[in-house]
Structure formats: structure tokens, C-alpha cells
Coordinates of C-alpha atoms and ligand atoms in Angstrom, one line a residue:
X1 CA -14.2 -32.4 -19.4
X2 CA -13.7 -28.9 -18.7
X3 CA -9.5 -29.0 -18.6
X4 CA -9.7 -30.4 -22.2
X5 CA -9.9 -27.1 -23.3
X6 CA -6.9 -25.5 -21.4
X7 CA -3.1 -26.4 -22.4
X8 CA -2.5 -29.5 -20.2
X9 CA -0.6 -28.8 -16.9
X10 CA 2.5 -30.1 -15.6
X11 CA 1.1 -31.4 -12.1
X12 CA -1.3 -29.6 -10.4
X13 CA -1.7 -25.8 -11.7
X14 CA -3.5 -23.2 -8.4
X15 CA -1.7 -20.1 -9.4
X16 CA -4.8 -18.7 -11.4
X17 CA -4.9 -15.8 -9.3
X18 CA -1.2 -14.8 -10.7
X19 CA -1.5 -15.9 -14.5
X20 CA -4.6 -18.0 -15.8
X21 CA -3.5 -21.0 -18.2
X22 CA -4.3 -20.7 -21.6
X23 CA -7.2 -21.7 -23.7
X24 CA -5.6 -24.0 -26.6
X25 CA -7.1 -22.0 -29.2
X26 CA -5.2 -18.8 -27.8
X27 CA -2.4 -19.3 -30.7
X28 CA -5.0 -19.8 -33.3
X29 CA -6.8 -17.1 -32.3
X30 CA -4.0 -14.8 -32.0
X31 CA -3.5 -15.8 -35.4
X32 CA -7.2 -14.8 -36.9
X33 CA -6.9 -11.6 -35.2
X34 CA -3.6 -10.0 -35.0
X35 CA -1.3 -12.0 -37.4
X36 CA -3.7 -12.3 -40.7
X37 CA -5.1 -9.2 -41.3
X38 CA -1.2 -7.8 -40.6
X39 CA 0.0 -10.6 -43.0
X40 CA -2.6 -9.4 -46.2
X41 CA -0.6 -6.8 -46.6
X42 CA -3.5 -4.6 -47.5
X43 CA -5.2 -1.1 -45.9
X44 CA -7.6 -2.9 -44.3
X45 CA -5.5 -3.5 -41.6
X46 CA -6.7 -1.3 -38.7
X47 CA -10.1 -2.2 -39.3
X48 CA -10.1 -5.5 -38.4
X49 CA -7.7 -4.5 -35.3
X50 CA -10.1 -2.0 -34.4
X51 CA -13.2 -4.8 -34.6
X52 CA -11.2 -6.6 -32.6
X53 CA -10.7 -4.6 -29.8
X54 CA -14.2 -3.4 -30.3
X55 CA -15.3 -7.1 -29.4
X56 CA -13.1 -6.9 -26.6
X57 CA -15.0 -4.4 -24.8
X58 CA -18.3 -6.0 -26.0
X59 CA -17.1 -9.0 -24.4
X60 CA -16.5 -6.8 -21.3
X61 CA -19.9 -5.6 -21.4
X62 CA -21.6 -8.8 -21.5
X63 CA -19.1 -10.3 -18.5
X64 CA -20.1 -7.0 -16.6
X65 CA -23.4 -6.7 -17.5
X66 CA -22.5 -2.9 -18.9
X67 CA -22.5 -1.2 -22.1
X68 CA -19.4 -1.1 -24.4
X69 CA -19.1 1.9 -24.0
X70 CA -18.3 2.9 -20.7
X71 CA -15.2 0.5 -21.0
X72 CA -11.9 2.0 -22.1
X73 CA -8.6 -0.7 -23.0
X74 CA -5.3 -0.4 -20.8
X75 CA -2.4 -1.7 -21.1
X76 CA -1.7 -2.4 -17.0
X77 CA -4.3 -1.8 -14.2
X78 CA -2.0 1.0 -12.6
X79 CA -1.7 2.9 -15.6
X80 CA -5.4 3.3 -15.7
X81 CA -5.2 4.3 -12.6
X82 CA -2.7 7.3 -13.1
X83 CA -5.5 8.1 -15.8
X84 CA -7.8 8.7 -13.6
X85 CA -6.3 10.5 -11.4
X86 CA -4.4 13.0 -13.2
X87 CA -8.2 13.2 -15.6
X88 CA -9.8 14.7 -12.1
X89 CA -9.4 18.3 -10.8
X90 CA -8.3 18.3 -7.1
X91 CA -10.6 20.3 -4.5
X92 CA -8.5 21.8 -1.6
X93 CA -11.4 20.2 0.8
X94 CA -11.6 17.0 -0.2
X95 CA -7.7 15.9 -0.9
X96 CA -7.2 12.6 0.7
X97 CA -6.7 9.3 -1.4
X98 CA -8.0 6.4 0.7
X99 CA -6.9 2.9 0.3
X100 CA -6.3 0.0 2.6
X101 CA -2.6 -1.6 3.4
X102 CA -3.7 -4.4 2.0
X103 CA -4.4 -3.7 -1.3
X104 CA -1.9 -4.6 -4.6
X105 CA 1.3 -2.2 -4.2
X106 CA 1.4 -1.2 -8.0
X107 CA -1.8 0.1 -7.5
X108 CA -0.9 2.6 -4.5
X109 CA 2.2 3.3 -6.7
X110 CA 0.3 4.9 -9.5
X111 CA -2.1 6.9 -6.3
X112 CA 0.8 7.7 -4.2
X113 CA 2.3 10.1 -7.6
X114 CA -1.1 12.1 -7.0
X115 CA 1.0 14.2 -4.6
X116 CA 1.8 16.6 -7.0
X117 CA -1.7 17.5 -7.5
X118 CA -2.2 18.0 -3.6
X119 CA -3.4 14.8 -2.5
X120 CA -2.4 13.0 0.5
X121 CA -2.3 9.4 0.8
X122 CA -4.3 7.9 4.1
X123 CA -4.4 4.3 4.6
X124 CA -6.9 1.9 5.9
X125 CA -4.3 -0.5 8.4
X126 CA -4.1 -3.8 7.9
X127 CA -5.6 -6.2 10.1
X128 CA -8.8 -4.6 10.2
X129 CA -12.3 -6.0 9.2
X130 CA -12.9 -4.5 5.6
X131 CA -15.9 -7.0 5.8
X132 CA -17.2 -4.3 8.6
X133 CA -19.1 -1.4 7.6
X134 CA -18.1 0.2 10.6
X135 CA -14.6 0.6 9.4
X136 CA -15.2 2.3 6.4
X137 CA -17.9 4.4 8.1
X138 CA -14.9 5.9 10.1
X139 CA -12.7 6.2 7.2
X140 CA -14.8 7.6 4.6
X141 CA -14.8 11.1 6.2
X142 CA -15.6 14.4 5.1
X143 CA -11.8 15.1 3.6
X144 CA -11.6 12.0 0.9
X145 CA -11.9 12.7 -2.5
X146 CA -11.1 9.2 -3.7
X147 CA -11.6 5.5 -2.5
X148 CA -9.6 2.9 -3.5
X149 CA -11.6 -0.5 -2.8
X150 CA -10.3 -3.7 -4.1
X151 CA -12.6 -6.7 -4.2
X152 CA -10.5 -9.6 -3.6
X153 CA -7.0 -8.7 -1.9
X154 CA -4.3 -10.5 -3.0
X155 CA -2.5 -10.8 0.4
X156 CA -5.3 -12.3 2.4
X157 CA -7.6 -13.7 -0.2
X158 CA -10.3 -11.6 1.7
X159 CA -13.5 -10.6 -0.9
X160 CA -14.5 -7.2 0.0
X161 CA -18.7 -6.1 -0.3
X162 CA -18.4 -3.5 -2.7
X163 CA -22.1 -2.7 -3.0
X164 CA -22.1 -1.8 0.4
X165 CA -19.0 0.6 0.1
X166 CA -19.5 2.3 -2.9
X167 CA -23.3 3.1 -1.9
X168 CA -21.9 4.8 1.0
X169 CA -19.1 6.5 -0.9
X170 CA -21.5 7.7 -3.4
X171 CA -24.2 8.9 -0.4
X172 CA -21.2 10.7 0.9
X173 CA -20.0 12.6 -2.6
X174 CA -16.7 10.2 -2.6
X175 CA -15.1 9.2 -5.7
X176 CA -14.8 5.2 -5.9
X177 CA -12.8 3.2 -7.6
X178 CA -12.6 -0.5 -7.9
X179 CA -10.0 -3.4 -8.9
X180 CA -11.5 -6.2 -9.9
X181 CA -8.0 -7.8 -10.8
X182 CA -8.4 -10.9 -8.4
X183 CA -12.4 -11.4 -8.9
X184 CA -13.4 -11.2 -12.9
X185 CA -13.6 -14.5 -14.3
X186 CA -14.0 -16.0 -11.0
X187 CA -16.8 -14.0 -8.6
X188 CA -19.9 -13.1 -11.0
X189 CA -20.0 -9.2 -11.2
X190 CA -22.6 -6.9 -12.0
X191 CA -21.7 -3.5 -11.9
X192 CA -25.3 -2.0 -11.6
X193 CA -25.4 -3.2 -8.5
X194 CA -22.5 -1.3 -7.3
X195 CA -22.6 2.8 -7.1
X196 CA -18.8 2.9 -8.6
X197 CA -17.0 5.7 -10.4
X198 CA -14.7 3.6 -12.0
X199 CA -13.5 0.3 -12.5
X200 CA -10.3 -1.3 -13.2
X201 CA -9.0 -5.0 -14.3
X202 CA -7.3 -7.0 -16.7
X203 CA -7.3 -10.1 -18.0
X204 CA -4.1 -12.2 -17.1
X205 CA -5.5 -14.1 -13.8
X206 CA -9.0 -16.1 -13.9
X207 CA -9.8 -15.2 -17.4
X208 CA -7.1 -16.8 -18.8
X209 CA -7.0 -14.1 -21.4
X210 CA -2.9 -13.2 -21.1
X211 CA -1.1 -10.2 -20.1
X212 CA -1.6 -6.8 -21.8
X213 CA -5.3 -7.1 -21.9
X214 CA -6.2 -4.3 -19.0
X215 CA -9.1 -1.9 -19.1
X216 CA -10.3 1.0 -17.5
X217 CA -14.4 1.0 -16.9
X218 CA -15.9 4.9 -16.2
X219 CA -19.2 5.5 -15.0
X220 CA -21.0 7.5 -17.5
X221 CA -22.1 10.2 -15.3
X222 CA -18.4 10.9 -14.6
X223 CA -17.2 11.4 -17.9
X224 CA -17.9 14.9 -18.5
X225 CA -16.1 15.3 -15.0
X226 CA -12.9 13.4 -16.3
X227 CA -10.2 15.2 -18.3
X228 CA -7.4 12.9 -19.1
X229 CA -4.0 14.2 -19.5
X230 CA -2.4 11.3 -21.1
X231 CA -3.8 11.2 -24.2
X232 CA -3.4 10.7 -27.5
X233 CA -4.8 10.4 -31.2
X234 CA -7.2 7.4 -30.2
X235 CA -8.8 9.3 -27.0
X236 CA -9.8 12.1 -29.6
X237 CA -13.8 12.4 -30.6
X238 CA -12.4 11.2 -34.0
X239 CA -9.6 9.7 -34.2
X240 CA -9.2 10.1 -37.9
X241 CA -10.3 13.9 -38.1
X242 CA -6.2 15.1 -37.6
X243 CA -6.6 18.4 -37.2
X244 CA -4.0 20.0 -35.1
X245 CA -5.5 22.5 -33.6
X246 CA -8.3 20.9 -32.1
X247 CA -8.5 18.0 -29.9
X248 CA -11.9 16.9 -28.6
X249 CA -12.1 14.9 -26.1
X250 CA -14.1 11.2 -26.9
X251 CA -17.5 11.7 -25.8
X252 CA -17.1 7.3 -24.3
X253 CA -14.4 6.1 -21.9
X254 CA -12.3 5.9 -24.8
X255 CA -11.0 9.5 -24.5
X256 CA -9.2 7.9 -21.5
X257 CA -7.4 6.0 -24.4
X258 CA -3.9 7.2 -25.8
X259 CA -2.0 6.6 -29.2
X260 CA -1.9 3.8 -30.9
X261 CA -3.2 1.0 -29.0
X262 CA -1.8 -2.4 -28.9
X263 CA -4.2 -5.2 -30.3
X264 CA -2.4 -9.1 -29.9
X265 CA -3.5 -9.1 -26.1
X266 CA -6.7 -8.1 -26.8
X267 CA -7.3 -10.9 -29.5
X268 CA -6.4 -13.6 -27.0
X269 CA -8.5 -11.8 -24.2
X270 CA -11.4 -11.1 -25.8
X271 CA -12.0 -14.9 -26.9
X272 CA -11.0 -16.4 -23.1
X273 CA -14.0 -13.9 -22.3
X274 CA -16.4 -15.0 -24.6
X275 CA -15.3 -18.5 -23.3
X276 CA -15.8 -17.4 -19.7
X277 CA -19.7 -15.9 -20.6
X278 CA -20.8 -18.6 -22.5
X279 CA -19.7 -21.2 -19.7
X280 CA -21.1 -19.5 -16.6
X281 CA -18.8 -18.0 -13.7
X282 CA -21.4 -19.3 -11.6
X283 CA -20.4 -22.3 -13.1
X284 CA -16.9 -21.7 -12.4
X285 CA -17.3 -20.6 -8.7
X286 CA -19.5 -23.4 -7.9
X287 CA -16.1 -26.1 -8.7
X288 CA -13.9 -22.8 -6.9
X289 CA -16.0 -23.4 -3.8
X290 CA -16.4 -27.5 -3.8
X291 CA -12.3 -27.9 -4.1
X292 CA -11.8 -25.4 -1.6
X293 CA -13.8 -26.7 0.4
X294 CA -12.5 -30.1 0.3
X295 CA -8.4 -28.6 0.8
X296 CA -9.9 -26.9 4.0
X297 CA -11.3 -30.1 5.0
X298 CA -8.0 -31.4 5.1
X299 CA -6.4 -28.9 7.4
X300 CA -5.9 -28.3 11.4
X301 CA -7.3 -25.7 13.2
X302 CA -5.5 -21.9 12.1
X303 CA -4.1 -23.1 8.8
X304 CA -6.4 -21.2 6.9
X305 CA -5.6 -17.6 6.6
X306 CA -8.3 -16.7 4.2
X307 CA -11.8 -16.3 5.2
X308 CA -14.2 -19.8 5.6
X309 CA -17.6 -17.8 5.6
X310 CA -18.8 -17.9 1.8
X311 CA -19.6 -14.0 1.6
X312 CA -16.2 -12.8 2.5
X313 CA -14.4 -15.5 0.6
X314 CA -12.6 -15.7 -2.8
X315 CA -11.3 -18.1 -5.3
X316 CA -8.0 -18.5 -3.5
X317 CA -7.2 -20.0 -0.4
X318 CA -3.9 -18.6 1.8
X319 CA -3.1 -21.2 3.4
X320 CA 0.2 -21.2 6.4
X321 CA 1.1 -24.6 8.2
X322 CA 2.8 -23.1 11.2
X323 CA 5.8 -25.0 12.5
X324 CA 5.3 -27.5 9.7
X325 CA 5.2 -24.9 7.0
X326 CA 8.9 -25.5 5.1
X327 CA 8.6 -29.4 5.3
X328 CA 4.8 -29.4 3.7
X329 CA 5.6 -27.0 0.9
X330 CA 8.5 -28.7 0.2
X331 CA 7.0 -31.5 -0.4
X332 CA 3.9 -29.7 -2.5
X333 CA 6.5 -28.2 -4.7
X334 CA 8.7 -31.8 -5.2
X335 CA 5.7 -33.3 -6.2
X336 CA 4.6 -30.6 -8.7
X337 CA 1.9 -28.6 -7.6
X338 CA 2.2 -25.3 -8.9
X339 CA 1.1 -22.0 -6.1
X340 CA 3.5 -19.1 -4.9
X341 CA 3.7 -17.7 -1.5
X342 CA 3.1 -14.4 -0.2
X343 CA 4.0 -13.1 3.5
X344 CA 0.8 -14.5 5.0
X345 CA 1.3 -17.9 3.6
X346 CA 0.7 -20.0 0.1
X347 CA -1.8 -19.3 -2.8
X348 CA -3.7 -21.6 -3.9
X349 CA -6.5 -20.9 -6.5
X350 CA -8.6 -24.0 -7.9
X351 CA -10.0 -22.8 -11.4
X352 CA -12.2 -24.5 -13.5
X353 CA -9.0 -26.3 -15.0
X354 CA -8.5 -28.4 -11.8
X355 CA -9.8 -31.4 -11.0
X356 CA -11.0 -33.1 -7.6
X357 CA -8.4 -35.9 -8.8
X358 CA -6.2 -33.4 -8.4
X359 CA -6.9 -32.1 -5.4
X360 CA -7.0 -35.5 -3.6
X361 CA -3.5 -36.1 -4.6
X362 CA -2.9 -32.1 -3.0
X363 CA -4.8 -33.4 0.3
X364 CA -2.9 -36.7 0.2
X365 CA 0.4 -34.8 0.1
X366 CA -0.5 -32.7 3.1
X367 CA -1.6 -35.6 5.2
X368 CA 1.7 -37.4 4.4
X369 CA 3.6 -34.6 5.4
X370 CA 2.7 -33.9 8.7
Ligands
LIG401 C1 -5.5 -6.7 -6.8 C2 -4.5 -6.5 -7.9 N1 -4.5 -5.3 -8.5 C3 -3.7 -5.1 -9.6 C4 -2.8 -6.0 -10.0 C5 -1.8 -5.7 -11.1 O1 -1.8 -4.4 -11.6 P1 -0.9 -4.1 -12.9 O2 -1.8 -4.4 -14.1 O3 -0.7 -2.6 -12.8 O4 0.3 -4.9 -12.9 C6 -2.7 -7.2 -9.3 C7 -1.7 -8.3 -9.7 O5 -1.5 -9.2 -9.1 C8 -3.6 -7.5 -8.2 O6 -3.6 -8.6 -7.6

């Protein structure tokens, strides 16, 4: 009984893809990590924060099958992403930023302030087939510097093939960079597969690990590339060396660190990982797919938004009713099930958490509401 271990829900909880409920040892563990070695009241209190946030990225590593090492914590996916950009000097060839419309907006936010630097934004429209190679074969011309590829958009629910794209980015001498926001926890990744310059995510949606727990992940062939500008003591070689006059940049992903870090979200996010590996998210997708598939069984021909074919879809379904939109999500919502809407249509994201129970009452609902 897998939703024993979660807090219990209050109807029917889909909105893993915005905030992932809780573990019910996330207060306990919060406790071990952050609150008991600050309520000693001794010096050894940064060394068991620093452990802490060491098994963090361990954790990381393991999910990702990568090394600790190449991953760096964050406090918010687009800060990371500011990181990188300002960390990279600009050619006067190669200036264009490349994302599609469709990706998360706070993300093209923290791109879009590259203009300083000389970059120009150039967007993929949406609407188009990111599934198609063809696309990015036209867009990945001679001019971009940097690719923005997201692997599940939040919008359509559309899983992108990021082998594919950031083989041909790489072939091409393109930067790439990844968000992995809406896909840890929920599509198994493994990041030697993929030819990426870095990767961003956090923790707050499938992982159930909380907000506050983001990271930055830096291929290491790029790192003697990447000068960050935001730093801080903790991105230093040695942190502890304090000498004024002489910053050194960490020879890991950590130089894309700052000051003093913040530790409580990355107590609670390194267990849900841990909690995540040692269950499977094979595991996890396998129930994803088997309650998807039984809410798209009970829906009329255009409902579904999101993609049906297995290889382009992800854990949530968008879902729009047409005329009979209003009166069915009414009733969803007076009956307690728990998704949110976006311009497209609803979200709905079965996690391990959920039950087919559950979903027969959601399916039930629907019928009875037509
Ligand atoms: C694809 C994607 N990227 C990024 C984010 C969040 O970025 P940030 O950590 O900067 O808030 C989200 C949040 O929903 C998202 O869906």
C-alpha cells in the first residue's frame, strides 16, 4: 500500500506535476537534518548541514545515474539558469538563445536577461511537432549558441526526445540545456544517454521532495568553459581558505554555487529521493501509465490534449471537455478532486499516491456529468 506512506489526501490529489505530496516522515526528517544539529548548540553545525546536502547530490547521482559531482544545488530552476548564462562568454557568431513557446515562462525570463550580453532570443512556435526531428533540424542553425529543451512541457503535457536533440546540438557545436522539472521522479532518466551541457530541476513536483530543493547539473567537459558571475564563498576551490585576494573557482559544479547555502529543503529532498530510487520510477511510471490509460478510456473523441502514443507522452494528462468543459470541472472540483487548469485545458497527474479506486470514482464523475 503504496499511499500509506504519503500524508493522506483530502479526495483525489493529480496535481503532482505542480507540488508532489509529502512523504510522512518529511517532518521527522527535517528534524534529524536541519533542526538537531542547529539545536546542539555546538560547532559541529555545518558539518552535518554540509553532509546533508552532500547526500543530496549523491541522491541525485544515483536518480540520474551521474556522479555527485557534476551536480550543483539551486535554490529555483531559473536562477540556475541565469548561472549559466552569465558563466558563458558570448561569441558574436553564434548569439541566438533557442527555446520553444511552449516551454515554462520563468525559464525564458531568466534567458530573455541574456540581452545584455548580446544574445537574441528566437523561439520555436507553438503548435509545432517537437516530437519531429525535422523541426529542430531547421532551428538548430548555424547562429545558436544555446538550446533550451524541456522534456516534459507543462502546457501540453508533451515529453520531448532529448537524446535525439541534444546529439544533434552537440554534432552541431550548440550548447544544450535541459529542464527536467516535469519528468524526474516520474520518467526514468539517464543522463549518459543524452549529449547535454547542462541540466536543470528541482524537487517540488513528482519527487515529492518540497520547494527550495533545485539543482543545477554541468557536464564535466564544460566546466573549465563556465565562469560564473554570481558567486560566492561556497563556489570557491575552498571554501574555508578566506583569503581575499584570491578566489578560485571550484574545480565541480559547485563553483556555480554562491554564499551560504540553504540546507531545510535539501533535508526533505534528499530523503523523497532516496525513497524514489529505492522504489523504482519504473515502478512509478508503470501505475502513471495504467491510470492514465484508464481516465482516457473514459473520454470522447478530442478530449485529450496530451499525446496518447507512449513515447511522446508524460505523467500528466491535459485534458479539455469542449462545450461541456465548465459543467464537468465543476463537478470534479465539488466532489474533491484536486488538478488546476492551464489555457489548453485541466492537469491531471496520477502519482504513485493514487489509486485505481480513485480514479474510478474520477471516471464515474465524468460519465455522470455529461
Ligand atoms: C518545465 C518547468 N520548468 C521550470 C519550472 C519552475 O521553475 P522555477 O524553479 O524557476 O520556479 C516549472 C514549474 O512549474 C516547470 O514546469
Amino acid at each position: 500500500m503504496m499511499e500509506d506512506k504519503f500524508v493522506d489526501q483530502q479526495g483525489v490529489y493529480l496535481l503532482s506535476h505542480s507540488v508532489g505530496l509529502p512523504l510522512k516522515t518529511a517532518r521527522s526528517v527535517g528534524d534529524a537534518g536541519f533542526w538537531e544539529p542547529w539545536l546542539a548548540g555546538n560547532e559541529s553545525i555545518w558539518s552535518h548541514w554540509l553532509a546533508e546536502i552532500e547526500r543530496f547530490r549523491g541522491q541525485l547521482g544515483t536518480l540520474l545515474n551521474s556522479d555527485a559531482s557534476h551536480f550543483c544545488p539551486q535554490t529555483t530552476i531559473s536562477s540556475a539558469v541565469n548561472k549559466i548564462i552569465f558563466s558563458l562568454t558570448p561569441s558574436t557568431h553564434k548569439n541566438v538563445i533557442l527555446m520553444s513557446e511552449e516551454d515554462f515562462p520563468s525559464v525564458a525570463y531568466a534567458l530573455q536577461q541574456s540581452h545584455g550580453l548580446g544574445y537574441q532570443m528566437r523561439y520555436i512556435p507553438a503548435g509545432l511537432n517537437l516530437n519531429d526531428l525535422a523541426v529542430w533540424d531547421e532551428y538548430l542553425s548555424d547562429d545558436v549558441a544555446l538550446v533550451l529543451v524541456t522534456q516534459v512541457q507543462s502546457n501540453n503535457g508533451v515529453q520531448l526526445p532529448i537524446g535525439a536533440v541534444t546529439a544533434m546540438a552537440a554534432e552541431r557545436s550548440i550548447r544544450s540545456l535541459v529542464d527536467i522539472a516535469q519528468a524526474i521522479g516520474i520518467l526514468p532518466i539517464d543522463i549518459q544517454q543524452w549529449s547535454a551541457d547542462f541540466i536543470v530541476g528541482s524537487c517540488v513536483k513528482w519527487l515529492s521532495g518540497g520547494p527550495g530543493a533545485a539543482f543545477l547539473w554541468v557536464n564535466p567537459d564544460m566546466l573549465e568553459l563556465c565562469q560564473p558571475q554570481n558567486v560566492g564563498w561556497f563556489s570557491h576551490e575552498d571554501p574555508f581558505e578566506f583569503d581575499i585576494h584570491n578566489f578560485r573557482y571550484a574545480k565541480d559544479a559547485l563553483r556555480f554555487w554562491g554564499g551560504t547555502p540553504s540546507v531545510y529543503p535539501f533535508c526533505i529532498a534528499s530523503a523523497s529521493l532516496e525513497f524514489v530510487g529505492n522504489l523504482g520510477v519504473d515502478k512509478i511510471r508503470q501505475h502513471n501509465l495504467k491510470l492514465c490509460d484508464k481516465i482516457i478510456g473514459s473520454l470522447e473523441k478530442d478530449e485529450l490534449i496530451s499525446p496518447v502514443e507512449s513515447n511522446s507522452r508524460s505523467g500528466t494528462l491535459i485534458i479539455h471537455f469542449g462545450a461541456k468543459h465548465d459543467q464537468i470541472t465543476e463537478k470534479l472540483r465539488s466532489q474533491g478532486v484536486h488538478f488546476d487548469s492551464r489555457s489548453k485545458g485541466i492537469r491531471l497527474s496520477p502519482h504513485i499516491y493514487n489509486t485505481e479506486a480513485q480514479i474510478d470514482v474520477l471516471t464515474q464523475l465524468i460519465d455522470n456529468s455529461r
